[in-house]
Amino acid sequence: VDQSLDGANTELLAAAIKARSARTQYFVVSHHQAMLNESDQLLGVSMRKGKGTRVTGITLRDEMPAGAA
């Protein structure tokens, strides 16, 4: 989604998504460090030769808003 953006515009997009994330859930595909830094979770998908795909994930922030879950 942010492939053609430079660093400054990626930061603006990340901030806009973060500002709305309390009301809406977003799934963003990115390789930009600025976008990854603002993420609550990261998922990675890799191809394993002859074994299909592998999905791995990490939660970066454990805080959840009251009433969420």
XYZ file of N, CA, C and O in Angstrom:
276
model
N 0.826 -1.192 0.000
C 0.000 0.000 0.000
C 0.871 1.257 0.000
O 0.486 2.274 -0.515
N 2.077 1.161 0.549
C 2.928 2.344 0.648
C 4.203 2.238 -0.173
O 5.149 2.964 0.039
N 4.223 1.368 -1.135
C 5.430 1.097 -1.909
C 5.996 2.353 -2.571
O 7.194 2.557 -2.575
N 5.156 3.180 -3.128
C 5.643 4.351 -3.866
C 5.834 5.590 -2.986
O 6.250 6.629 -3.480
N 5.572 5.482 -1.695
C 5.719 6.632 -0.804
C 7.149 6.767 -0.308
O 7.833 5.772 -0.077
N 7.577 8.013 -0.099
C 8.879 8.233 0.527
C 8.708 8.135 2.046
O 7.597 7.922 2.553
N 9.790 8.252 2.787
C 9.757 8.085 4.237
C 8.809 9.036 4.951
O 8.057 8.629 5.835
N 8.835 10.311 4.563
C 7.978 11.309 5.221
C 6.495 11.001 4.999
O 5.690 11.081 5.932
N 6.125 10.634 3.785
C 4.727 10.323 3.507
C 4.302 8.995 4.120
O 3.147 8.824 4.497
N 5.229 8.058 4.245
C 4.920 6.808 4.934
C 4.623 7.083 6.402
O 3.700 6.505 6.977
N 5.388 7.985 7.008
C 5.128 8.371 8.403
C 3.766 9.023 8.548
O 3.050 8.766 9.522
N 3.377 9.871 7.600
C 2.051 10.507 7.635
C 0.940 9.464 7.515
O -0.058 9.529 8.242
N 1.110 8.510 6.612
C 0.117 7.445 6.447
C 0.029 6.601 7.713
O -1.068 6.285 8.183
N 1.170 6.254 8.291
C 1.182 5.458 9.524
C 0.467 6.195 10.650
O -0.303 5.596 11.409
N 0.696 7.494 10.775
C 0.032 8.285 11.814
C -1.473 8.352 11.582
O -2.256 8.275 12.536
N -1.900 8.489 10.327
C -3.330 8.538 10.013
C -4.003 7.210 10.348
O -5.101 7.186 10.917
N -3.354 6.111 10.028
C -3.908 4.791 10.354
C -3.958 4.602 11.859
O -4.955 4.135 12.406
N -2.889 4.977 12.548
C -2.831 4.838 14.008
C -3.940 5.639 14.676
O -4.576 5.174 15.621
N -4.215 6.838 14.175
C -5.248 7.700 14.751
C -6.637 7.083 14.623
O -7.514 7.338 15.446
N -6.849 6.267 13.614
C -8.159 5.653 13.386
C -8.245 4.208 13.874
O -9.289 3.587 13.796
N -7.159 3.682 14.389
C -7.106 2.259 14.730
C -7.937 1.880 15.948
O -8.217 0.704 16.154
N -8.355 2.840 16.746
C -9.218 2.526 17.890
C -10.628 2.147 17.414
O -11.328 1.407 18.098
N -11.020 2.650 16.242
C -12.363 2.394 15.705
C -12.388 1.351 14.600
O -13.417 0.752 14.324
N -11.259 1.178 13.918
C -11.207 0.329 12.742
C -9.939 -0.506 12.759
O -8.886 -0.018 13.143
N -10.038 -1.742 12.323
C -8.877 -2.613 12.243
C -8.300 -2.530 10.831
O -9.039 -2.573 9.848
N -6.988 -2.392 10.740
C -6.321 -2.272 9.457
C -5.349 -3.425 9.266
O -4.702 -3.865 10.207
N -5.234 -3.879 8.029
C -4.239 -4.860 7.620
C -3.419 -4.187 6.532
O -3.954 -3.882 5.458
N -2.164 -3.908 6.810
C -1.317 -3.145 5.893
C -0.152 -4.015 5.436
O 0.501 -4.659 6.256
N 0.110 -4.013 4.153
C 1.276 -4.710 3.601
C 2.353 -3.661 3.365
O 2.137 -2.709 2.613
N 3.491 -3.818 4.036
C 4.528 -2.800 3.955
C 5.900 -3.389 4.255
O 6.020 -4.373 4.982
N 6.922 -2.735 3.719
C 8.304 -3.033 4.071
C 8.981 -1.791 4.661
O 10.147 -1.832 5.011
N 8.239 -0.688 4.751
C 8.809 0.558 5.270
C 8.972 0.488 6.785
O 8.031 0.150 7.509
N 10.151 0.851 7.252
C 10.444 0.829 8.686
C 9.488 1.737 9.465
O 9.040 1.380 10.545
N 9.161 2.901 8.911
C 8.254 3.828 9.599
C 6.896 3.196 9.846
O 6.296 3.387 10.905
N 6.388 2.444 8.891
C 5.094 1.781 9.046
C 5.202 0.639 10.060
O 4.340 0.473 10.920
N 6.267 -0.135 9.974
C 6.456 -1.246 10.899
C 6.596 -0.751 12.338
O 6.114 -1.391 13.271
N 7.246 0.398 12.519
C 7.428 0.959 13.865
C 6.107 1.313 14.531
O 6.008 1.306 15.752
N 5.090 1.649 13.764
C 3.787 2.028 14.317
C 2.838 0.850 14.480
O 1.727 1.005 14.962
N 3.268 -0.330 14.088
C 2.403 -1.510 14.117
C 2.276 -2.100 15.511
O 3.214 -2.065 16.302
N 1.098 -2.652 15.796
C 0.878 -3.383 17.039
C 1.246 -4.852 16.878
O 1.626 -5.505 17.833
N 1.109 -5.367 15.677
C 1.454 -6.751 15.367
C 2.132 -6.804 14.008
O 1.810 -6.024 13.119
N 3.065 -7.747 13.878
C 3.699 -7.998 12.591
C 3.471 -9.451 12.215
O 3.558 -10.334 13.067
N 3.149 -9.687 10.960
C 2.997 -11.037 10.432
C 3.958 -11.206 9.273
O 4.136 -10.288 8.477
N 4.550 -12.370 9.180
C 5.436 -12.677 8.077
C 4.983 -13.950 7.398
O 4.551 -14.892 8.056
N 5.066 -13.979 6.087
C 4.708 -15.170 5.318
C 5.922 -15.528 4.467
O 6.456 -14.687 3.754
N 6.357 -16.770 4.578
C 7.502 -17.213 3.781
C 7.166 -18.508 3.063
O 6.344 -19.296 3.521
N 7.803 -18.699 1.939
C 7.625 -19.914 1.143
C 8.725 -20.899 1.541
O 9.890 -20.535 1.580
N 8.320 -22.129 1.839
C 9.292 -23.174 2.150
C 9.316 -24.146 0.979
O 8.258 -24.621 0.553
N 10.473 -24.417 0.482
C 10.618 -25.265 -0.689
C 9.973 -26.633 -0.458
O 10.347 -27.362 0.446
N 8.961 -26.937 -1.259
C 8.290 -28.225 -1.189
C 7.366 -28.411 -0.004
O 6.773 -29.465 0.171
N 7.221 -27.388 0.847
C 6.394 -27.535 2.052
C 5.301 -26.488 2.155
O 4.639 -26.384 3.171
N 5.131 -25.658 1.155
C 4.090 -24.641 1.212
C 4.551 -23.392 1.941
O 5.741 -23.102 2.022
N 3.604 -22.659 2.498
C 3.925 -21.396 3.161
C 3.960 -21.562 4.673
O 3.377 -22.480 5.237
N 4.639 -20.617 5.296
C 4.726 -20.582 6.756
C 4.389 -19.164 7.209
O 4.938 -18.196 6.687
N 3.485 -19.044 8.172
C 3.088 -17.747 8.704
C 3.632 -17.629 10.125
O 3.446 -18.524 10.945
N 4.320 -16.535 10.392
C 4.818 -16.264 11.734
C 4.340 -14.881 12.146
O 4.072 -14.029 11.309
N 4.221 -14.650 13.425
C 3.750 -13.354 13.901
C 4.343 -12.989 15.237
O 4.829 -13.841 15.972
N 4.297 -11.702 15.530
C 4.768 -11.188 16.816
C 3.871 -10.022 17.213
O 3.489 -9.202 16.380
N 3.498 -9.993 18.487
C 2.739 -8.868 19.029
C 3.721 -7.910 19.668
O 4.507 -8.298 20.533
N 3.700 -6.657 19.245
C 4.650 -5.669 19.727
C 4.116 -4.892 20.923
O 4.876 -4.434 21.753
N 2.809 -4.729 21.013
C 2.211 -3.972 22.109
C 1.097 -4.821 22.718
O 0.237 -5.325 22.017
N 1.125 -4.951 24.041
C 0.135 -5.781 24.724
C -1.062 -4.995 25.240
O -2.046 -5.561 25.631
N -0.967 -3.651 25.249
C -2.060 -2.854 25.775
C -3.271 -2.970 24.872
O -3.175 -2.846 23.682
N -4.405 -3.236 25.492
C -5.662 -3.268 24.734
C -6.614 -2.258 25.365
O -6.654 -2.129 26.587
N -7.366 -1.546 24.565
C -8.313 -0.592 25.117
C -9.376 -1.296 25.962
O -9.693 -2.460 25.723
N -9.897 -0.603 26.949
C -10.936 -1.170 27.793
C -12.127 -1.599 26.942
O -12.542 -0.865 26.041
N -12.632 -2.779 27.192
C -13.778 -3.287 26.459
C -13.406 -4.041 25.191
O -14.255 -4.618 24.555
N -12.146 -4.013 24.804
C -11.728 -4.749 23.612
C -11.422 -6.185 23.986
O -10.985 -6.469 25.082
N -11.629 -7.089 23.094
C -11.280 -8.501 23.230
C -12.446 -9.384 22.896
O -13.550 -9.140 22.907
